PDB file of C-alpha atoms in Angstrom:
ATOM      1  CA  MET A   1      62.257  29.436 208.145  1.00  0.00           C
ATOM      2  CA  SER A   2      60.604  26.821 205.911  1.00  0.00           C
ATOM      3  CA  THR A   3      61.601  23.181 205.658  1.00  0.00           C
ATOM      4  CA  TRP A   4      61.184  20.628 202.879  1.00  0.00           C
ATOM      5  CA  PRO A   5      59.330  18.398 202.711  1.00  0.00           C
ATOM      6  CA  PRO A   6      56.693  20.350 204.653  1.00  0.00           C
ATOM      7  CA  ARG A   7      55.547  18.960 207.950  1.00  0.00           C
ATOM      8  CA  THR A   8      52.494  16.761 207.453  1.00  0.00           C
ATOM      9  CA  ILE A   9      49.509  17.292 209.747  1.00  0.00           C
ATOM     10  CA  ILE A  10      47.376  14.163 210.022  1.00  0.00           C
ATOM     11  CA  ARG A  11      43.610  14.746 210.339  1.00  0.00           C
ATOM     12  CA  ARG A  12      40.840  12.192 210.277  1.00  0.00           C
ATOM     13  CA  ALA A  13      39.525  11.524 206.766  1.00  0.00           C
ATOM     14  CA  ALA A  14      36.929   9.192 205.293  1.00  0.00           C
ATOM     15  CA  GLY A  15      37.713   5.515 204.971  1.00  0.00           C
ATOM     16  CA  LEU A  16      41.261   4.804 203.875  1.00  0.00           C
ATOM     17  CA  ARG A  17      42.093   8.368 202.801  1.00  0.00           C
ATOM     18  CA  THR A  18      43.737   9.800 205.939  1.00  0.00           C
ATOM     19  CA  MET A  19      47.353   9.255 204.884  1.00  0.00           C
ATOM     20  CA  GLU A  20      46.821  10.300 201.280  1.00  0.00           C
ATOM     21  CA  SER A  21      44.852  13.407 202.265  1.00  0.00           C
ATOM     22  CA  ALA A  22      47.631  14.523 204.595  1.00  0.00           C
ATOM     23  CA  LEU A  23      50.281  14.120 201.896  1.00  0.00           C
ATOM     24  CA  ILE A  24      48.166  15.952 199.307  1.00  0.00           C
ATOM     25  CA  ARG A  25      47.507  18.852 201.715  1.00  0.00           C
ATOM     26  CA  SER A  26      51.246  19.109 202.220  1.00  0.00           C
ATOM     27  CA  GLY A  27      51.809  19.524 198.502  1.00  0.00           C
ATOM     28  CA  LEU A  28      53.207  16.031 197.975  1.00  0.00           C
ATOM     29  CA  GLY A  29      50.625  14.741 195.508  1.00  0.00           C
ATOM     30  CA  PRO A  30      49.844  12.958 193.349  1.00  0.00           C
ATOM     31  CA  VAL A  31      50.121  10.043 195.772  1.00  0.00           C
ATOM     32  CA  VAL A  32      50.704   6.626 194.219  1.00  0.00           C
ATOM     33  CA  GLY A  33      50.033   3.304 195.930  1.00  0.00           C
ATOM     34  CA  VAL A  34      51.840   0.105 194.951  1.00  0.00           C
ATOM     35  CA  ASP A  35      51.033  -3.512 195.819  1.00  0.00           C
ATOM     36  CA  GLU A  36      51.585  -7.052 194.500  1.00  0.00           C
ATOM     37  CA  ALA A  37      49.795 -10.367 194.154  1.00  0.00           C
ATOM     38  CA  GLY A  38      51.297 -13.837 193.906  1.00  0.00           C
ATOM     39  CA  ARG A  39      54.383 -13.457 196.051  1.00  0.00           C
ATOM     40  CA  GLY A  40      53.614 -16.671 197.951  1.00  0.00           C
ATOM     41  CA  ALA A  41      52.506 -18.721 194.937  1.00  0.00           C
ATOM     42  CA  CYS A  42      54.803 -21.360 193.479  1.00  0.00           C
ATOM     43  CA  ALA A  43      53.435 -21.019 189.940  1.00  0.00           C
ATOM     44  CA  GLY A  44      52.437 -18.177 187.671  1.00  0.00           C
ATOM     45  CA  PRO A  45      53.646 -14.588 187.539  1.00  0.00           C
ATOM     46  CA  LEU A  46      54.227 -12.093 190.297  1.00  0.00           C
ATOM     47  CA  VAL A  47      51.864  -9.221 189.446  1.00  0.00           C
ATOM     48  CA  VAL A  48      52.496  -5.670 190.645  1.00  0.00           C
ATOM     49  CA  ALA A  49      50.197  -2.670 190.259  1.00  0.00           C
ATOM     50  CA  ALA A  50      50.598   1.046 190.863  1.00  0.00           C
ATOM     51  CA  CYS A  51      47.637   3.388 191.178  1.00  0.00           C
ATOM     52  CA  ALA A  52      47.010   7.098 191.791  1.00  0.00           C
ATOM     53  CA  LEU A  53      43.500   8.111 192.851  1.00  0.00           C
ATOM     54  CA  GLY A  54      41.935  11.553 192.882  1.00  0.00           C
ATOM     55  CA  PRO A  55      41.989  13.775 195.985  1.00  0.00           C
ATOM     56  CA  LYS A  56      38.462  12.735 196.999  1.00  0.00           C
ATOM     57  CA  LEU A  57      36.961   9.261 197.321  1.00  0.00           C
ATOM     58  CA  HIS A  58      34.608   8.467 194.433  1.00  0.00           C
ATOM     59  CA  PRO A  59      31.230   6.890 195.371  1.00  0.00           C
ATOM     60  CA  ALA A  60      31.985   3.917 193.079  1.00  0.00           C
ATOM     61  CA  LEU A  61      34.940   3.038 195.322  1.00  0.00           C
ATOM     62  CA  VAL A  62      33.045   3.064 198.610  1.00  0.00           C
ATOM     63  CA  ASN A  63      33.677  -0.700 199.049  1.00  0.00           C
ATOM     64  CA  LEU A  64      37.404  -0.394 198.428  1.00  0.00           C
ATOM     65  CA  ASP A  65      39.481  -2.339 200.956  1.00  0.00           C
ATOM     66  CA  ASP A  66      42.407  -4.725 201.207  1.00  0.00           C
ATOM     67  CA  SER A  67      41.813  -7.134 198.302  1.00  0.00           C
ATOM     68  CA  LYS A  68      42.249 -10.140 200.618  1.00  0.00           C
ATOM     69  CA  LYS A  69      39.216  -8.978 202.623  1.00  0.00           C
ATOM     70  CA  LEU A  70      37.004  -8.650 199.559  1.00  0.00           C
ATOM     71  CA  THR A  71      35.024 -11.332 197.782  1.00  0.00           C
ATOM     72  CA  GLU A  72      35.962 -12.244 194.225  1.00  0.00           C
ATOM     73  CA  ARG A  73      32.737 -10.638 193.013  1.00  0.00           C
ATOM     74  CA  THR A  74      33.470  -7.352 194.783  1.00  0.00           C
ATOM     75  CA  ARG A  75      37.024  -7.282 193.409  1.00  0.00           C
ATOM     76  CA  GLU A  76      35.697  -7.860 189.880  1.00  0.00           C
ATOM     77  CA  GLU A  77      33.212  -5.015 190.334  1.00  0.00           C
ATOM     78  CA  LEU A  78      35.885  -2.664 191.664  1.00  0.00           C
ATOM     79  CA  PHE A  79      38.446  -3.410 188.937  1.00  0.00           C
ATOM     80  CA  PRO A  80      36.708  -1.507 186.080  1.00  0.00           C
ATOM     81  CA  ALA A  81      35.701   1.276 188.475  1.00  0.00           C
ATOM     82  CA  ILE A  82      39.332   1.772 189.549  1.00  0.00           C
ATOM     83  CA  THR A  83      40.669   1.745 185.987  1.00  0.00           C
ATOM     84  CA  ARG A  84      37.998   4.269 184.968  1.00  0.00           C
ATOM     85  CA  ILE A  85      38.294   6.634 187.932  1.00  0.00           C
ATOM     86  CA  ALA A  86      42.004   6.525 188.785  1.00  0.00           C
ATOM     87  CA  ARG A  87      44.208   9.389 187.651  1.00  0.00           C
ATOM     88  CA  ALA A  88      46.714   6.794 186.481  1.00  0.00           C
ATOM     89  CA  TRP A  89      47.361   3.071 186.882  1.00  0.00           C
ATOM     90  CA  CYS A  90      49.785   0.453 185.633  1.00  0.00           C
ATOM     91  CA  ILE A  91      49.973  -3.339 185.992  1.00  0.00           C
ATOM     92  CA  VAL A  92      53.128  -5.365 185.300  1.00  0.00           C
ATOM     93  CA  GLU A  93      53.799  -9.103 185.371  1.00  0.00           C
ATOM     94  CA  ILE A  94      57.089 -10.666 186.438  1.00  0.00           C
ATOM     95  CA  PRO A  95      57.043 -14.158 184.860  1.00  0.00           C
ATOM     96  CA  ALA A  96      58.005 -17.275 186.808  1.00  0.00           C
ATOM     97  CA  TRP A  97      61.394 -17.594 185.086  1.00  0.00           C
ATOM     98  CA  GLU A  98      62.318 -14.045 186.111  1.00  0.00           C
ATOM     99  CA  VAL A  99      61.191 -14.652 189.704  1.00  0.00           C
ATOM    100  CA  ASP A 100      63.566 -17.646 189.683  1.00  0.00           C
ATOM    101  CA  SER A 101      66.365 -15.553 188.210  1.00  0.00           C
ATOM    102  CA  LEU A 102      66.051 -12.577 190.560  1.00  0.00           C
ATOM    103  CA  GLY A 103      64.589 -14.146 193.691  1.00  0.00           C
ATOM    104  CA  VAL A 104      61.061 -13.257 194.766  1.00  0.00           C
ATOM    105  CA  HIS A 105      61.965 -10.259 196.957  1.00  0.00           C
ATOM    106  CA  VAL A 106      64.170  -8.603 194.336  1.00  0.00           C
ATOM    107  CA  ALA A 107      61.562  -9.411 191.670  1.00  0.00           C
ATOM    108  CA  ASN A 108      58.921  -7.732 193.829  1.00  0.00           C
ATOM    109  CA  ILE A 109      60.999  -4.565 194.195  1.00  0.00           C
ATOM    110  CA  GLU A 110      61.781  -4.537 190.474  1.00  0.00           C
ATOM    111  CA  GLY A 111      58.083  -4.978 189.681  1.00  0.00           C
ATOM    112  CA  MET A 112      57.201  -2.004 191.871  1.00  0.00           C
ATOM    113  CA  ARG A 113      59.772   0.143 190.092  1.00  0.00           C
ATOM    114  CA  ARG A 114      58.407  -0.896 186.690  1.00  0.00           C
ATOM    115  CA  ALA A 115      54.797  -0.262 187.722  1.00  0.00           C
ATOM    116  CA  VAL A 116      55.562   3.257 188.981  1.00  0.00           C
ATOM    117  CA  ALA A 117      57.663   3.987 185.870  1.00  0.00           C
ATOM    118  CA  GLY A 118      54.749   2.889 183.680  1.00  0.00           C
ATOM    119  CA  LEU A 119      52.320   5.463 185.074  1.00  0.00           C
ATOM    120  CA  ALA A 120      51.085   8.253 182.824  1.00  0.00           C
ATOM    121  CA  LEU A 121      51.971  10.834 185.500  1.00  0.00           C
ATOM    122  CA  SER A 122      54.913  11.697 187.713  1.00  0.00           C
ATOM    123  CA  PRO A 123      54.190  10.805 191.348  1.00  0.00           C
ATOM    124  CA  GLY A 124      54.770  13.305 194.103  1.00  0.00           C
ATOM    125  CA  TYR A 125      54.899  10.563 196.726  1.00  0.00           C
ATOM    126  CA  VAL A 126      54.759   6.751 196.650  1.00  0.00           C
ATOM    127  CA  LEU A 127      53.249   4.507 199.324  1.00  0.00           C
ATOM    128  CA  THR A 128      54.369   0.886 199.181  1.00  0.00           C
ATOM    129  CA  ASP A 129      52.834  -2.034 201.019  1.00  0.00           C
ATOM    130  CA  GLY A 130      55.120  -3.334 203.736  1.00  0.00           C
ATOM    131  CA  PHE A 131      58.701  -2.667 202.744  1.00  0.00           C
ATOM    132  CA  ARG A 132      61.013  -0.012 201.370  1.00  0.00           C
ATOM    133  CA  VAL A 133      61.565   0.155 197.608  1.00  0.00           C
ATOM    134  CA  PRO A 134      64.778   1.958 196.618  1.00  0.00           C
ATOM    135  CA  GLY A 135      65.166   3.542 193.208  1.00  0.00           C
ATOM    136  CA  LEU A 136      61.724   5.120 192.894  1.00  0.00           C
ATOM    137  CA  PRO A 137      61.437   8.506 191.113  1.00  0.00           C
ATOM    138  CA  ALA A 138      59.766  10.186 194.119  1.00  0.00           C
ATOM    139  CA  PRO A 139      59.932  10.127 197.926  1.00  0.00           C
ATOM    140  CA  SER A 140      58.345   6.965 199.283  1.00  0.00           C
ATOM    141  CA  LEU A 141      57.149   5.405 202.490  1.00  0.00           C
ATOM    142  CA  PRO A 142      56.639   1.713 203.315  1.00  0.00           C
ATOM    143  CA  VAL A 143      53.294   1.216 205.059  1.00  0.00           C
ATOM    144  CA  ILE A 144      52.800  -1.942 207.127  1.00  0.00           C
ATOM    145  CA  GLY A 145      49.422  -3.383 206.137  1.00  0.00           C
ATOM    146  CA  GLY A 146      49.175  -0.596 203.590  1.00  0.00           C
ATOM    147  CA  ASP A 147      46.379  -2.192 201.583  1.00  0.00           C
ATOM    148  CA  ALA A 148      44.181  -1.850 204.680  1.00  0.00           C
ATOM    149  CA  SER A 149      45.196   1.719 205.531  1.00  0.00           C
ATOM    150  CA  ALA A 150      45.701   3.646 202.270  1.00  0.00           C
ATOM    151  CA  ALA A 151      43.129   3.773 199.474  1.00  0.00           C
ATOM    152  CA  CYS A 152      45.700   4.021 196.678  1.00  0.00           C
ATOM    153  CA  ILE A 153      47.456   0.867 197.942  1.00  0.00           C
ATOM    154  CA  ALA A 154      44.103  -0.912 198.329  1.00  0.00           C
ATOM    155  CA  ALA A 155      43.255   0.039 194.742  1.00  0.00           C
ATOM    156  CA  ALA A 156      46.623  -1.274 193.558  1.00  0.00           C
ATOM    157  CA  SER A 157      46.043  -4.512 195.465  1.00  0.00           C
ATOM    158  CA  VAL A 158      42.696  -5.036 193.707  1.00  0.00           C
ATOM    159  CA  LEU A 159      44.235  -4.361 190.292  1.00  0.00           C
ATOM    160  CA  ALA A 160      47.084  -6.797 190.956  1.00  0.00           C
ATOM    161  CA  LYS A 161      44.880  -9.534 192.436  1.00  0.00           C
ATOM    162  CA  VAL A 162      42.190  -9.455 189.735  1.00  0.00           C
ATOM    163  CA  SER A 163      44.757  -9.289 186.947  1.00  0.00           C
ATOM    164  CA  ARG A 164      46.718 -12.236 188.327  1.00  0.00           C
ATOM    165  CA  ASP A 165      43.585 -14.339 188.933  1.00  0.00           C
ATOM    166  CA  ARG A 166      42.552 -13.797 185.306  1.00  0.00           C
ATOM    167  CA  THR A 167      46.010 -14.843 184.129  1.00  0.00           C
ATOM    168  CA  MET A 168      45.843 -18.038 186.198  1.00  0.00           C
ATOM    169  CA  VAL A 169      42.370 -18.913 184.860  1.00  0.00           C
ATOM    170  CA  ALA A 170      43.681 -18.533 181.296  1.00  0.00           C
ATOM    171  CA  MET A 171      46.735 -20.610 182.226  1.00  0.00           C
ATOM    172  CA  ASP A 172      44.446 -23.414 183.400  1.00  0.00           C
ATOM    173  CA  THR A 173      43.217 -23.758 179.808  1.00  0.00           C
ATOM    174  CA  GLU A 174      46.748 -23.749 178.404  1.00  0.00           C
ATOM    175  CA  LEU A 175      48.100 -26.166 181.013  1.00  0.00           C
ATOM    176  CA  PRO A 176      45.219 -28.411 182.117  1.00  0.00           C
ATOM    177  CA  GLY A 177      45.534 -30.800 185.033  1.00  0.00           C
ATOM    178  CA  TYR A 178      47.111 -28.505 187.600  1.00  0.00           C
ATOM    179  CA  GLY A 179      43.928 -26.766 188.711  1.00  0.00           C
ATOM    180  CA  PHE A 180      45.340 -23.257 188.289  1.00  0.00           C
ATOM    181  CA  ALA A 181      41.847 -21.746 187.965  1.00  0.00           C
ATOM    182  CA  ALA A 182      40.964 -22.987 191.454  1.00  0.00           C
ATOM    183  CA  HIS A 183      44.108 -22.484 193.564  1.00  0.00           C
ATOM    184  CA  LYS A 184      45.757 -19.756 191.433  1.00  0.00           C
ATOM    185  CA  GLY A 185      49.204 -21.331 191.746  1.00  0.00           C
ATOM    186  CA  TYR A 186      49.366 -21.512 195.537  1.00  0.00           C
ATOM    187  CA  SER A 187      50.589 -24.665 197.274  1.00  0.00           C
ATOM    188  CA  THR A 188      47.315 -26.381 198.089  1.00  0.00           C
ATOM    189  CA  ALA A 189      47.079 -30.148 198.573  1.00  0.00           C
ATOM    190  CA  ALA A 190      45.469 -30.505 195.134  1.00  0.00           C
ATOM    191  CA  HIS A 191      48.257 -28.502 193.503  1.00  0.00           C
ATOM    192  CA  THR A 192      50.936 -30.561 195.263  1.00  0.00           C
ATOM    193  CA  ALA A 193      49.273 -33.802 194.095  1.00  0.00           C
ATOM    194  CA  ALA A 194      49.094 -32.504 190.511  1.00  0.00           C
ATOM    195  CA  MET A 195      52.796 -31.622 190.533  1.00  0.00           C
ATOM    196  CA  ALA A 196      53.619 -35.092 191.863  1.00  0.00           C
ATOM    197  CA  ALA A 197      51.613 -36.686 189.053  1.00  0.00           C
ATOM    198  CA  LEU A 198      52.507 -34.400 186.143  1.00  0.00           C
ATOM    199  CA  GLY A 199      55.744 -32.783 187.226  1.00  0.00           C
ATOM    200  CA  PRO A 200      56.214 -28.999 187.284  1.00  0.00           C
ATOM    201  CA  SER A 201      55.079 -27.027 184.231  1.00  0.00           C
ATOM    202  CA  ARG A 202      56.903 -24.232 182.432  1.00  0.00           C
ATOM    203  CA  GLU A 203      54.917 -21.760 184.566  1.00  0.00           C
ATOM    204  CA  HIS A 204      56.200 -23.128 187.893  1.00  0.00           C
ATOM    205  CA  ARG A 205      58.885 -21.343 189.905  1.00  0.00           C
ATOM    206  CA  MET A 206      61.676 -23.917 189.835  1.00  0.00           C
ATOM    207  CA  SER A 207      63.589 -22.207 192.657  1.00  0.00           C
ATOM    208  CA  TYR A 208      60.798 -22.914 195.142  1.00  0.00           C
ATOM    209  CA  ALA A 209      61.505 -25.903 197.392  1.00  0.00           C
ATOM    210  CA  ASN A 210      58.249 -27.781 196.758  1.00  0.00           C
ATOM    211  CA  VAL A 211      58.587 -27.368 192.989  1.00  0.00           C
ATOM    212  CA  ALA A 212      62.215 -28.512 193.066  1.00  0.00           C
ATOM    213  CA  GLU A 213      61.139 -31.556 195.092  1.00  0.00           C
ATOM    214  CA  ALA A 214      58.428 -32.461 192.570  1.00  0.00           C
ATOM    215  CA  ARG A 215      60.869 -31.994 189.718  1.00  0.00           C
ATOM    216  CA  LEU A 216      63.421 -34.242 191.415  1.00  0.00           C
ATOM    217  CA  MET A 217      60.821 -36.972 191.907  1.00  0.00           C
ATOM    218  CA  GLN A 218      59.967 -36.886 188.205  1.00  0.00           C
ATOM    219  CA  ARG A 219      63.621 -37.436 187.384  1.00  0.00           C
ATOM    220  CA  ASP A 220      64.083 -40.187 190.009  1.00  0.00           C
ATOM    221  CA  PRO A 221      61.083 -42.580 190.069  1.00  0.00           C
ATOM    222  CA  VAL A 222      63.035 -45.007 192.289  1.00  0.00           C
ATOM    223  CA  ARG A 223      63.328 -42.292 194.926  1.00  0.00           C
ATOM    224  CA  GLU A 224      59.594 -41.577 194.654  1.00  0.00           C
ATOM    225  CA  ASP A 225      58.787 -45.289 195.110  1.00  0.00           C
ATOM    226  CA  ARG A 226      61.053 -45.327 198.159  1.00  0.00           C
ATOM    227  CA  LEU A 227      59.237 -42.341 199.671  1.00  0.00           C
ATOM    228  CA  VAL A 228      55.871 -44.020 199.113  1.00  0.00           C
ATOM    229  CA  ALA A 229      57.177 -47.245 200.696  1.00  0.00           C
ATOM    230  CA  ASP A 230      58.465 -45.281 203.685  1.00  0.00           C
ATOM    231  CA  GLU A 231      55.067 -43.602 204.090  1.00  0.00           C
ATOM    232  CA  VAL A 232      53.279 -46.971 203.971  1.00  0.00           C
ATOM    233  CA  GLY A 233      55.749 -48.368 206.510  1.00  0.00           C
ATOM    234  CA  GLU A 234      55.118 -45.454 208.870  1.00  0.00           C
ATOM    235  CA  MET A 235      51.352 -46.001 208.586  1.00  0.00           C
ATOM    236  CA  TYR A 236      51.777 -49.718 209.329  1.00  0.00           C
ATOM    237  CA  THR A 237      53.972 -48.974 212.366  1.00  0.00           C
ATOM    238  CA  ALA A 238      51.393 -46.497 213.663  1.00  0.00           C
ATOM    239  CA  GLU A 239      48.636 -49.105 213.313  1.00  0.00           C
ATOM    240  CA  VAL A 240      50.699 -51.729 215.177  1.00  0.00           C
ATOM    241  CA  ARG A 241      51.357 -49.274 218.012  1.00  0.00           C
ATOM    242  CA  ALA A 242      47.710 -48.337 218.147  1.00  0.00           C
ATOM    243  CA  GLY A 243      46.758 -52.034 218.301  1.00  0.00           C
TER     244      GLY A 243
END
């Protein structure tokens, strides 16, 4: 008596291919990996990519890994190799205003659906990084730390990261003063100082607490002066105690 889906037998495979190889051997290919970049940023788009690789690892992708573990140079070298070698790939951007409207988690799920729907093939199985994504057109599995354990997710993570970084560099030219090219929209000290001085831009996520705080200060300069005075007072008190 046969069962569906067929039972998957896991065998050791090269690099990050173990999970994908097992699914393909079980007749569940093509296997698509999905990942995002920019979830934790407070400015710029949330970028989601989906990618299906071939059944065997191509030599040009030997350095493929979780995009966070790779240098910027290695990611830039891998990006054209992935887009050339992959069976199919798709990158979508969820703009800041839509992240605000949907909430970042829902926006992430929606981006994953759009990326998979935009592929030029029908997936047999989808591997997502970290959490379940309902509404996909094929069976799926959330993989904790997926970009470090499945090549198709790692490839998607590189596509999403490089694409988003390029968007933020271009945004730095359009909206100078925030330092987007350097911090890519994440909440660094320099970014926080720029928001305090300039106020949030149209590319900031207004629903994020630090952006809302900066926006409120721009509208209420008296409150900002009061906060500065309080900070100076605390520094003076600390010096007195230390003396």
